[in-house]
Coordinates of N, CA and C in Angstrom, one line a residue:
Chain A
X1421 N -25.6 -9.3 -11.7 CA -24.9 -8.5 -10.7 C -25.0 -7.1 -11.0
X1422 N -25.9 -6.4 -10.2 CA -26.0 -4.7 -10.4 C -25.4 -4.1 -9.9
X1423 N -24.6 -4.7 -9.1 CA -23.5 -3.7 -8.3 C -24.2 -2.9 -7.1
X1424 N -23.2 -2.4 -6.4 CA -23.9 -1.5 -5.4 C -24.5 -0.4 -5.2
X1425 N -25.6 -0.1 -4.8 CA -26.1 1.3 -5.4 C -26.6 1.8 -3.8
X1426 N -26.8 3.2 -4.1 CA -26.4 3.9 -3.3 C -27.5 5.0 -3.1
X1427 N -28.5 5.7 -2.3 CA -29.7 6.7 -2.6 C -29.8 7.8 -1.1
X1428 N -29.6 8.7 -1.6 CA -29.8 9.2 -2.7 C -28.3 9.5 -3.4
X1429 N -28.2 10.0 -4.2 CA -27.0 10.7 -4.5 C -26.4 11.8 -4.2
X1430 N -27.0 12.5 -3.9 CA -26.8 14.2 -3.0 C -28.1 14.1 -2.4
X1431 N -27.3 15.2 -1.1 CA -28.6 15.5 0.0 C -27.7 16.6 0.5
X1432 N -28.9 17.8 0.4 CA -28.7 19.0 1.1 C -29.8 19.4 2.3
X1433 N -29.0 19.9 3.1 CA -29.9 19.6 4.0 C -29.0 20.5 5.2
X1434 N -30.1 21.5 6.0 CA -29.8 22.8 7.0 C -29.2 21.8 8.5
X1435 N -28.6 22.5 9.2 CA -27.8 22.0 10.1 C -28.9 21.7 11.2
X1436 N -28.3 20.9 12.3 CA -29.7 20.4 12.8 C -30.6 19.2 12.6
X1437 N -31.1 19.3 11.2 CA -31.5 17.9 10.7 C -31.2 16.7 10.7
X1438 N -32.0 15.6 10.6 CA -31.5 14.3 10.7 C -31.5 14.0 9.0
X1439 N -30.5 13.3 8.7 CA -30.6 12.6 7.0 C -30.9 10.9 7.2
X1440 N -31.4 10.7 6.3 CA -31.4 9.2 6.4 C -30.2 8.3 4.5
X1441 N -29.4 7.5 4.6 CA -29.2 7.2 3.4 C -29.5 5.7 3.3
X1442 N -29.3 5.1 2.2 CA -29.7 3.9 2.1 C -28.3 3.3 1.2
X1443 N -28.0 1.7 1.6 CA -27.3 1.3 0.3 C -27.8 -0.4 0.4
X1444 N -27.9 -0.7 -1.0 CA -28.1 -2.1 -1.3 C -27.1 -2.6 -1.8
X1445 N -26.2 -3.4 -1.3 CA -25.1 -4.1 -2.0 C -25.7 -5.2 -2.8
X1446 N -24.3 -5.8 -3.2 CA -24.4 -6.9 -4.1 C -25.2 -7.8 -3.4
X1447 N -26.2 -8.9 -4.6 CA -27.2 -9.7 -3.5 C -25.9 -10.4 -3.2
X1448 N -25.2 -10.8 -3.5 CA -24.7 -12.2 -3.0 C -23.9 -12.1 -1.5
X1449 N -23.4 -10.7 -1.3 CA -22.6 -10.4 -0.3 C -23.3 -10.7 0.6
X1450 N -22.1 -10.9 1.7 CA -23.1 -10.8 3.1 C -22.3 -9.8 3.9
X1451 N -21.2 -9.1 3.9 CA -20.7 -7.9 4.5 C -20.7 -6.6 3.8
X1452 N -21.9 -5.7 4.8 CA -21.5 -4.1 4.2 C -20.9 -3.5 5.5
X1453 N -20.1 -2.5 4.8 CA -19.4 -1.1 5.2 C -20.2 -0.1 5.4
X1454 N -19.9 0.8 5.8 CA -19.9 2.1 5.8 C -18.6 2.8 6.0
X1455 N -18.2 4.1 5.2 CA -17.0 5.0 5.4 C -17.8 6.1 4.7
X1456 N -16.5 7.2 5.1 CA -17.3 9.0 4.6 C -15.7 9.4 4.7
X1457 N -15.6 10.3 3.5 CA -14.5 10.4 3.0 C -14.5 12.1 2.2
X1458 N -14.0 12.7 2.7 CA -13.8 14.1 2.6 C -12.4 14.1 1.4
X1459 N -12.7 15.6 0.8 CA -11.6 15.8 -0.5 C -10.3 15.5 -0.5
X1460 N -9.2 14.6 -0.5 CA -7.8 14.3 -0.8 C -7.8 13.2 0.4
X1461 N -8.3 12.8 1.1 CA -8.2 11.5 2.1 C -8.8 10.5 1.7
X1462 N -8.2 9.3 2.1 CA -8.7 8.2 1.8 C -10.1 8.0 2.5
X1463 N -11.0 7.1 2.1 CA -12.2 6.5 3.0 C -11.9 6.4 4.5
X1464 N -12.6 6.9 5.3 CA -12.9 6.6 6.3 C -13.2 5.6 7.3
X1465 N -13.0 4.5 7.9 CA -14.3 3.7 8.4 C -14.9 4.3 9.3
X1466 N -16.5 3.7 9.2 CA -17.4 4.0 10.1 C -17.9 3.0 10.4
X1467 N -18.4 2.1 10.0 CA -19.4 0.6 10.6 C -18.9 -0.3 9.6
X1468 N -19.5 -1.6 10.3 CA -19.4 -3.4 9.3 C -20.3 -3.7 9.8
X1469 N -20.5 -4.3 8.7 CA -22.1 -5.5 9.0 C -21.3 -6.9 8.7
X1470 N -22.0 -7.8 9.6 CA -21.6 -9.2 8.8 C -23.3 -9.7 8.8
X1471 N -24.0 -10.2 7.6 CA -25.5 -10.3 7.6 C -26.0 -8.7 8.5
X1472 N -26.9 -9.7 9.2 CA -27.9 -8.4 9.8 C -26.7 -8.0 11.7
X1473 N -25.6 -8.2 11.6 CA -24.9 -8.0 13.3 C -24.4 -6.8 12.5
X1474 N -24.2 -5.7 13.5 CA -23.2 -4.7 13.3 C -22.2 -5.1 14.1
X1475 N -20.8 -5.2 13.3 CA -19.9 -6.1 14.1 C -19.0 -5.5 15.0
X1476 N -18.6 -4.3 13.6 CA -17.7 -3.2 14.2 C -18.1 -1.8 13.7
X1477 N -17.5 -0.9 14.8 CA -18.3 0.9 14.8 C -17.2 1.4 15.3
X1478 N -16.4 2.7 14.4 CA -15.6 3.4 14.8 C -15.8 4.0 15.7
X1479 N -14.7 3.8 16.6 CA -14.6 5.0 18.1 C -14.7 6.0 17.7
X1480 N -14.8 6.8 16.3 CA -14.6 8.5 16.1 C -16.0 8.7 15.7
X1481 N -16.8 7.5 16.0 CA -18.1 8.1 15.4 C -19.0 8.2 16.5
X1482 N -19.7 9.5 16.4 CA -20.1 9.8 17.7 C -21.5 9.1 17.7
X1483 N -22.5 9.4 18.8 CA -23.8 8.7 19.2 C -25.0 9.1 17.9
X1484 N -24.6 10.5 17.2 CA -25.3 10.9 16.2 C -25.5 9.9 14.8
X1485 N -24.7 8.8 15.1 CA -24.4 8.2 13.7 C -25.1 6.8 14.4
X1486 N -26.2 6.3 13.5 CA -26.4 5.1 13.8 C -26.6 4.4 12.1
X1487 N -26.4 3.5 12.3 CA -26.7 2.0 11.0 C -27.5 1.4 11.5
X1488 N -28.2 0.4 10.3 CA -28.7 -1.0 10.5 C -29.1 -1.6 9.3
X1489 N -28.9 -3.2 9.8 CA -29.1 -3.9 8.1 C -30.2 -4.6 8.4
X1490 N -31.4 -4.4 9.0 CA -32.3 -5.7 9.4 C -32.8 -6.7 8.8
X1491 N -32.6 -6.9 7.9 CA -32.9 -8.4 6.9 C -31.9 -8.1 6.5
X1492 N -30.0 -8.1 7.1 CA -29.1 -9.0 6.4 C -29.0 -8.2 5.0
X1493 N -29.9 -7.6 4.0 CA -29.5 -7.1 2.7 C -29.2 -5.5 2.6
X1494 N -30.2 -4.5 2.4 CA -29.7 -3.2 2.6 C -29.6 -2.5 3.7
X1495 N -28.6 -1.6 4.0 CA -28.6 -0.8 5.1 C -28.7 0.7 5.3
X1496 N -29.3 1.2 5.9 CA -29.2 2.4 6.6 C -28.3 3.0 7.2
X1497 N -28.0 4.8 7.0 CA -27.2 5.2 8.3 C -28.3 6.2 8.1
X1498 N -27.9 6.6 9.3 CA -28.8 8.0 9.9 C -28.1 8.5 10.7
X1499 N -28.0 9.8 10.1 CA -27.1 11.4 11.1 C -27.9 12.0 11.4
X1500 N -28.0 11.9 12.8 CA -28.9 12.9 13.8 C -28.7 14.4 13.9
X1501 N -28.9 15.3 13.8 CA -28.8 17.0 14.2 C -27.1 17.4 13.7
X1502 N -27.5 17.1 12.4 CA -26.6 17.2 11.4 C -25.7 18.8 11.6
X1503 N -24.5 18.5 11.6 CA -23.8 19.7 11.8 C -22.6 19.9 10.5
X1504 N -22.1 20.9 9.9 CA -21.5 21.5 8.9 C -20.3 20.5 8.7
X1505 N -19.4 19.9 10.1 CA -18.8 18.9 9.5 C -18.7 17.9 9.1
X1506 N -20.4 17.3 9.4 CA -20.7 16.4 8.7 C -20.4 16.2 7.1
X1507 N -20.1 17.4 6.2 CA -20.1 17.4 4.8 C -19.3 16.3 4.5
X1508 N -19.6 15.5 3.8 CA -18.7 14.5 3.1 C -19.3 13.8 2.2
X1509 N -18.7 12.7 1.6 CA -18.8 11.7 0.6 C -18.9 10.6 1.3
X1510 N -20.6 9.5 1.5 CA -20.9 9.0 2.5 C -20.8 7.5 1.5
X1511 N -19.6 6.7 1.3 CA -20.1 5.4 0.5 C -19.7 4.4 1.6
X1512 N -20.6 3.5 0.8 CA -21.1 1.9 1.0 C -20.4 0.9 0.3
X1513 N -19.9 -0.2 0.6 CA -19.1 -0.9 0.0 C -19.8 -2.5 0.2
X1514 N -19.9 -3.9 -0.1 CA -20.0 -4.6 0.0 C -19.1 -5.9 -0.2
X1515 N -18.9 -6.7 0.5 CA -17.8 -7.7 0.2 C -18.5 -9.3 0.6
X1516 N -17.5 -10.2 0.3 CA -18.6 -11.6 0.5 C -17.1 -12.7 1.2
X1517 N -17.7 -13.3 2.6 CA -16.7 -13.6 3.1 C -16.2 -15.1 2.7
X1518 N -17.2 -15.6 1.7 CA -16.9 -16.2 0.8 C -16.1 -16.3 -0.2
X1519 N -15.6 -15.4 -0.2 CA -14.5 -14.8 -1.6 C -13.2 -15.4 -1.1
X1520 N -11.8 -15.8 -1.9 CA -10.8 -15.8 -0.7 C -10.3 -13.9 -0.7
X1521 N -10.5 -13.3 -1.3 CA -9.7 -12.1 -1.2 C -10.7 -11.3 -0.3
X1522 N -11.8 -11.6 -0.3 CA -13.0 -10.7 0.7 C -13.0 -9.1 0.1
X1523 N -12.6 -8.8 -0.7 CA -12.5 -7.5 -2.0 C -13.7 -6.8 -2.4
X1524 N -13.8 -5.4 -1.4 CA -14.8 -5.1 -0.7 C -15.1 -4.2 -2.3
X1525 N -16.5 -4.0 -2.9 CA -16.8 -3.0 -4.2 C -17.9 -1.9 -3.6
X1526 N -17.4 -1.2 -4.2 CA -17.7 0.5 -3.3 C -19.2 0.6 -4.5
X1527 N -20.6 1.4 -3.8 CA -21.0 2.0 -4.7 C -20.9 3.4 -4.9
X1528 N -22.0 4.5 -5.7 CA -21.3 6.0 -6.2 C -21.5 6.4 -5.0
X1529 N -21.8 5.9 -3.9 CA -21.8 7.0 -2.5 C -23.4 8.1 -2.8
X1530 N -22.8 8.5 -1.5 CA -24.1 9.9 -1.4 C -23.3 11.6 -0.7
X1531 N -23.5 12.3 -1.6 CA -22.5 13.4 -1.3 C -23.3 14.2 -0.5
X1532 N -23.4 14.5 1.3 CA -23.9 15.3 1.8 C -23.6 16.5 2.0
X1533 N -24.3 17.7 1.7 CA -24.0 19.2 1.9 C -25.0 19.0 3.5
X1534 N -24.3 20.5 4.5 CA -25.0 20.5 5.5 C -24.6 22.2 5.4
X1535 N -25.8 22.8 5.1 CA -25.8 24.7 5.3 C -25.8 25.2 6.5
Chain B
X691 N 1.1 2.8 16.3 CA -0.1 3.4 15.2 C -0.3 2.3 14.1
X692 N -1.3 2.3 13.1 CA -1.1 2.0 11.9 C -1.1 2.9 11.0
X693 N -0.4 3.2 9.7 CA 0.0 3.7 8.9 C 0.4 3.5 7.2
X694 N -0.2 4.5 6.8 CA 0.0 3.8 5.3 C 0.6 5.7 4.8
X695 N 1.9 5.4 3.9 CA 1.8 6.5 3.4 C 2.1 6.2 1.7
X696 N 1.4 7.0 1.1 CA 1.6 7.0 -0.5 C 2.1 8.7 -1.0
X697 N 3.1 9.4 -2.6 CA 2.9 10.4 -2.7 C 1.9 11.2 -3.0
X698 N 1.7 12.7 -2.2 CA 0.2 13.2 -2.3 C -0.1 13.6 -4.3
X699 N 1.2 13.5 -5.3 CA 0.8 13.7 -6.6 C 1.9 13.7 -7.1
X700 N 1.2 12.9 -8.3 CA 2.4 12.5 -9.4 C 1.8 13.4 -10.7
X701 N 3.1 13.3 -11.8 CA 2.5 13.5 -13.0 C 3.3 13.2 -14.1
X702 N 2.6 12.2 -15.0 CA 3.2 11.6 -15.8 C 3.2 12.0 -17.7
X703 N 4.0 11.1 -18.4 CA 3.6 11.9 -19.8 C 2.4 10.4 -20.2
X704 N 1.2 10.9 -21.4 CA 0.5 10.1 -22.1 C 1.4 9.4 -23.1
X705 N 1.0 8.1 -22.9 CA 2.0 6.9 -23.5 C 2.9 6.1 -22.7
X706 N 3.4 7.2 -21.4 CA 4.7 6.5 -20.4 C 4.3 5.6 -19.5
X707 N 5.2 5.1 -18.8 CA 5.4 4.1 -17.6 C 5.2 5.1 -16.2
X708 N 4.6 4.9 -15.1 CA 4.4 5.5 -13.8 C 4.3 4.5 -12.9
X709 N 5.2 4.5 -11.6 CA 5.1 3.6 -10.6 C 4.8 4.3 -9.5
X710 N 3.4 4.0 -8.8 CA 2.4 4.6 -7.5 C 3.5 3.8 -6.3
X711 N 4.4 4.4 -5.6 CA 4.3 3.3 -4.3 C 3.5 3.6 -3.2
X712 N 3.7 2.5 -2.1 CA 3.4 2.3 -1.3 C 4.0 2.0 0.0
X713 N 3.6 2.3 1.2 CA 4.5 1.2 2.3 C 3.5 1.6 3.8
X714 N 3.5 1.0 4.0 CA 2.7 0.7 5.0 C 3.2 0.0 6.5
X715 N 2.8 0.6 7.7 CA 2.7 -0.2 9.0 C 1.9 -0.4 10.0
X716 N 1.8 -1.9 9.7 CA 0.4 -2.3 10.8 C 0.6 -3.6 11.5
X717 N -0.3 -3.7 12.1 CA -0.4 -4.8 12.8 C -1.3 -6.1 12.3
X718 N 0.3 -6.5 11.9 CA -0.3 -7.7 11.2 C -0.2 -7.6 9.7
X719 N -1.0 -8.8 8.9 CA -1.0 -7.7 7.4 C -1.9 -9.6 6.5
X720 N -2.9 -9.3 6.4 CA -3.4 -9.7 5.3 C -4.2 -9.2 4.0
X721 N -3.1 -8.8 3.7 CA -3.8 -8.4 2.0 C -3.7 -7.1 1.5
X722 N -3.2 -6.4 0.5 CA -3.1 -5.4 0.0 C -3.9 -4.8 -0.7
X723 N -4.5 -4.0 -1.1 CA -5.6 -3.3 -2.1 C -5.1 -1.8 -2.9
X724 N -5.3 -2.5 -4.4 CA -5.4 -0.4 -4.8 C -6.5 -0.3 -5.5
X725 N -7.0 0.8 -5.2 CA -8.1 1.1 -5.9 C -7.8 2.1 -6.7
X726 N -9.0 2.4 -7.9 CA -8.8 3.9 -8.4 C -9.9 4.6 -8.1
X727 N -9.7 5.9 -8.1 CA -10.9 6.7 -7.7 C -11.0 7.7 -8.7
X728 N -11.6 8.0 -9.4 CA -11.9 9.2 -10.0 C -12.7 10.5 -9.7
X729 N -12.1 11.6 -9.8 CA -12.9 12.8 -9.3 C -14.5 12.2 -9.0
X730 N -14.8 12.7 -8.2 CA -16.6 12.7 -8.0 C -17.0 11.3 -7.6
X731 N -16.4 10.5 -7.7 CA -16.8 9.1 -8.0 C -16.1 8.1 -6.9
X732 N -16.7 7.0 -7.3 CA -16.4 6.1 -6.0 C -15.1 5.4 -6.5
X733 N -14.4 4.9 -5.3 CA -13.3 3.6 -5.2 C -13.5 2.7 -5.6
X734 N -12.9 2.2 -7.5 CA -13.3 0.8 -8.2 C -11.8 0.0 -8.1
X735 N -12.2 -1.2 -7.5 CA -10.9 -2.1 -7.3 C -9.7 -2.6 -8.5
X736 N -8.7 -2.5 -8.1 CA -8.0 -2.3 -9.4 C -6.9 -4.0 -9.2
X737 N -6.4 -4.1 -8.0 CA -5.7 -5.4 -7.6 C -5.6 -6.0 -6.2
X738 N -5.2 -6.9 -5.7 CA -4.9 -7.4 -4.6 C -3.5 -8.0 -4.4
X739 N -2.9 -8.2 -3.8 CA -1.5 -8.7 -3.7 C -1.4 -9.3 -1.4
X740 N -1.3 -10.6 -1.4 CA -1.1 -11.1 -0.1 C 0.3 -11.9 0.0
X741 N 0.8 -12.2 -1.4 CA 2.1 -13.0 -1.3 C 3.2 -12.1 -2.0
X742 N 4.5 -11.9 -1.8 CA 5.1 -11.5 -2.5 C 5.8 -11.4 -3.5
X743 N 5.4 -10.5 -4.8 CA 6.1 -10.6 -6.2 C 4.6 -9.6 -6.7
X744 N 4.5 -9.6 -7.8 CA 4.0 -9.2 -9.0 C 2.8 -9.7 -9.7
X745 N 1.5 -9.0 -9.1 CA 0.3 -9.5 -10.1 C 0.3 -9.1 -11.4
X746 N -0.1 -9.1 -12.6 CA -0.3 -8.4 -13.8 C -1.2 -8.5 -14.1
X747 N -2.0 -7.5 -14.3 CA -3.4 -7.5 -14.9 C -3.3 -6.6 -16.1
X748 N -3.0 -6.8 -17.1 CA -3.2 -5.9 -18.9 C -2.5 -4.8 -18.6
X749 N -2.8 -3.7 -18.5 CA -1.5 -2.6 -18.1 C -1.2 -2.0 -16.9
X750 N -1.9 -2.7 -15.5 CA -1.8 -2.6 -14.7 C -0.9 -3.6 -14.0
X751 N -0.4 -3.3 -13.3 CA 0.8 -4.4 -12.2 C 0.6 -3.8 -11.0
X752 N 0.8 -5.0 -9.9 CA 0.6 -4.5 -8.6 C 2.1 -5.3 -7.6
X753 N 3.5 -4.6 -7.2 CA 4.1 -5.5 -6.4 C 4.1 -5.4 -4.9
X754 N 4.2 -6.5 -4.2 CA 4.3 -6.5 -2.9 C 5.4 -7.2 -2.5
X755 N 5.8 -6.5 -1.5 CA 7.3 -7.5 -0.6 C 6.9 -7.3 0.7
X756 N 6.5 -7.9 1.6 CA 5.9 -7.7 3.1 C 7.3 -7.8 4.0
X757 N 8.2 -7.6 3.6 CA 9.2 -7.6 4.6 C 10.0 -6.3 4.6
X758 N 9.3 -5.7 3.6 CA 9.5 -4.6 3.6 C 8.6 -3.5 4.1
X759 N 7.2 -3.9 4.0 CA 6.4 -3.4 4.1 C 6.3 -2.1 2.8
X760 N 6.4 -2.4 1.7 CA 6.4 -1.6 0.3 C 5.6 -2.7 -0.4
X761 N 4.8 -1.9 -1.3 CA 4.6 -1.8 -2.6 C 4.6 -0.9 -3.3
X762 N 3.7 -1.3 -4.6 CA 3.4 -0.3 -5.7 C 2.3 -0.5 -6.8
X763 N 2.1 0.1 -7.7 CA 1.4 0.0 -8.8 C 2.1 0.5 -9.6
X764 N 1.9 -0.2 -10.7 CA 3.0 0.2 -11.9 C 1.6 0.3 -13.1
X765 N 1.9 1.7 -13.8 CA 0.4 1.7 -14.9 C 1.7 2.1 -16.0
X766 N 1.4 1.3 -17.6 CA 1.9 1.2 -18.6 C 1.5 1.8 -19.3
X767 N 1.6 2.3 -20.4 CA 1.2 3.1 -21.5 C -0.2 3.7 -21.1
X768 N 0.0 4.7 -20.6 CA -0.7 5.7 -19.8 C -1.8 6.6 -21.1
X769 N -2.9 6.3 -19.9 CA -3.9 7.1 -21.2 C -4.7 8.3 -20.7
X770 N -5.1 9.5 -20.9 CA -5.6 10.2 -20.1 C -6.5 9.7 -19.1
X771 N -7.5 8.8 -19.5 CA -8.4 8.5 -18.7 C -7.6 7.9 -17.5
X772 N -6.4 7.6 -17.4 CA -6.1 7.0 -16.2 C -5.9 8.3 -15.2
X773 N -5.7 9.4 -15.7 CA -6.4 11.0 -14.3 C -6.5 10.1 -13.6
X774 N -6.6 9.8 -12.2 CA -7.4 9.5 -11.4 C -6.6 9.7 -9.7
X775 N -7.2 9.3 -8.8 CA -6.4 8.9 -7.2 C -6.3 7.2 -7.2
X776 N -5.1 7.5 -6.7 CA -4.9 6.1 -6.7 C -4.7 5.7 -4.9
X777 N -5.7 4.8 -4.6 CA -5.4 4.5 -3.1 C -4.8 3.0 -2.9
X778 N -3.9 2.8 -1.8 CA -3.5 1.7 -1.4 C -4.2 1.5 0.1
X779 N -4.5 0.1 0.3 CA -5.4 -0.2 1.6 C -4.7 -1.9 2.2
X780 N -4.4 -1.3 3.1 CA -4.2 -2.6 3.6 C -5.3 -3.4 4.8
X781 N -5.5 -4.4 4.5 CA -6.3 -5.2 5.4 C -4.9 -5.9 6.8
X782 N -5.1 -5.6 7.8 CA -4.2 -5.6 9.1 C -4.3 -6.8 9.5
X783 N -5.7 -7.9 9.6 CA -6.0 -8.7 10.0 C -6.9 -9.2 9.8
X784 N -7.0 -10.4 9.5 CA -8.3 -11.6 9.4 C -8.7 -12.7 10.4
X785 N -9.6 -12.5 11.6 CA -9.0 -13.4 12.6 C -10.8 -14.4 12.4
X786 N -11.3 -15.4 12.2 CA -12.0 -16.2 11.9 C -13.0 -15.0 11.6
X787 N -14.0 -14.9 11.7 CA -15.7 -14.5 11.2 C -15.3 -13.0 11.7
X788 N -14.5 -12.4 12.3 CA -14.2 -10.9 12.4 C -13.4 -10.3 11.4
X789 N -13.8 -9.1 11.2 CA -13.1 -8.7 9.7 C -12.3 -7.1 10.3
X790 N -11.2 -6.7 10.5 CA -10.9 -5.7 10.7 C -10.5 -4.9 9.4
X791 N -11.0 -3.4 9.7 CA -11.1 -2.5 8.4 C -10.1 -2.7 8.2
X792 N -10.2 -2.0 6.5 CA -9.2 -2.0 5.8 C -8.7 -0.1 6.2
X793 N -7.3 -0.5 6.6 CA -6.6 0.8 6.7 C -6.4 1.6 5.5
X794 N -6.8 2.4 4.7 CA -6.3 3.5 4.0 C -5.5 4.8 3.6
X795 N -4.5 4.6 2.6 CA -3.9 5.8 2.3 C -4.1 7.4 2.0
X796 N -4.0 7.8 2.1 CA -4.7 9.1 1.4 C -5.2 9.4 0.0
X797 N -4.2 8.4 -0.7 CA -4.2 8.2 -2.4 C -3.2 9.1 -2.8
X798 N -3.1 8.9 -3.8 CA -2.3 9.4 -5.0 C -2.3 9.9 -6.4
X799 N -3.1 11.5 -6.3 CA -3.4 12.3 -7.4 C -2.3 12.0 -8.6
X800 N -3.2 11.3 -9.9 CA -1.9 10.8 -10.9 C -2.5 12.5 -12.0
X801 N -1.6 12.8 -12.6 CA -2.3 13.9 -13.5 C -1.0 13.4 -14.8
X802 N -2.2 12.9 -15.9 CA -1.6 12.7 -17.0 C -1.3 13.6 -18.2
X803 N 0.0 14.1 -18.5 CA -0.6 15.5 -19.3 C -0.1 15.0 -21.2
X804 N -0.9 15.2 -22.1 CA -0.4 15.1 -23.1 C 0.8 14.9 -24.2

């Protein structure tokens, strides 16, 4: 078990741009997260995967934000024409619906700057 | 709405007892979560609580009463390293193969001083 990892770890990157991040959760899981989580607030949600379905996608996220898990294991998000308040703390979490507690484990995230 | 509120910071002595509460309102309610978070770093899971009373894990305790809609975390002989944010998350609902997020508090800056 390597736990969830997360790439890159920082991304800087001028407003406008698209970013791409990646996360591989645990093999065994079959549910990832997505959340972004700014200084003194708790995580955010943004998307769930169950396997390869995006199940659920936050109403506050706008059309610039897309995911995908296509083989069920790691997933993508991608921010389109990245804008300054995008800045945040972008983690991935993985849980297994197998579990009885379903006890979602976060990896180190990806901290985006937008100049 | 749903709602979770925790205090925005505590601060405790190294060696003492510190109790994090909690209390929350949602719709519905399967399962409680705290995490800790340390500066820079990600949310590592610390307990779960769905029935109510008192899990113990080593110097960690987690209690829940759902009829109150409170809990807490209780951390024992306190060591610096325990610095950290402490978040509470409640899961609102579990309805077969759909999973509704887990709601989150803001956390709870602990600052342990010497």
């Amino acid at each position: 078990d390597t736990g969830v990892s997360q790439n890159p770890r920082h991304k800087i990157t001028k407003r406008g741009q698209n970013v791409t991040f990646r996360c591989d959760p645990i093999s065994e899981h079959n549910r990832l997260y997505w959340y972004r989580q700014t200084l003194g607030q708790g995580p955010e949600f943004l998307t769930y995967f169950q396997n390869e379905a995006q199940l659920e996608k936050s109403r506050l996220l706008s059309d610039r934000f897309s995911a995908e898990r296509p083989k069920g294991s790691f997933s993508t998000l991608e921010i389109q024409r990245t804008e300054q308040g995008d800045s945040a703390m972008y983690l991935c979490a993985s849980s297994s619906s197998g579990q009885p507690t379903d006890t979602q484990y976060f990896g180190p995230g990806t901290r985006l700057t937008v100049l | 709405g749903q709602n979770i509120d925790q205090p925005t910071e505590m601060t405790a002595t190294e060696g003492a007892i510190v109790q994090i509460n909690c209390t929350y309102q949602t719709s519905g309610f399967n399962g409680l979560f705290w995490y800790q978070q340390h500066a820079g770093e990600a949310p590592t899971f610390l307990s779960y609580n769905v029935l109510d009373g008192l899990e113990e894990k080593g110097r960690f305790s987690s209690f829940l009463s759902r009829s109150k809609g409170y809990s807490y975390l209780l951390l024992k002989e306190l060591q610096m390293k325990d610095s950290a944010s402490y978040l509470c998350a409640v899961r609102p609902l579990l309805f077969m193969d759909s999973n509704y997020q887990l709601i989150w508090g803001a956390g709870t800056k602990l600052i342990i001083k010497p």
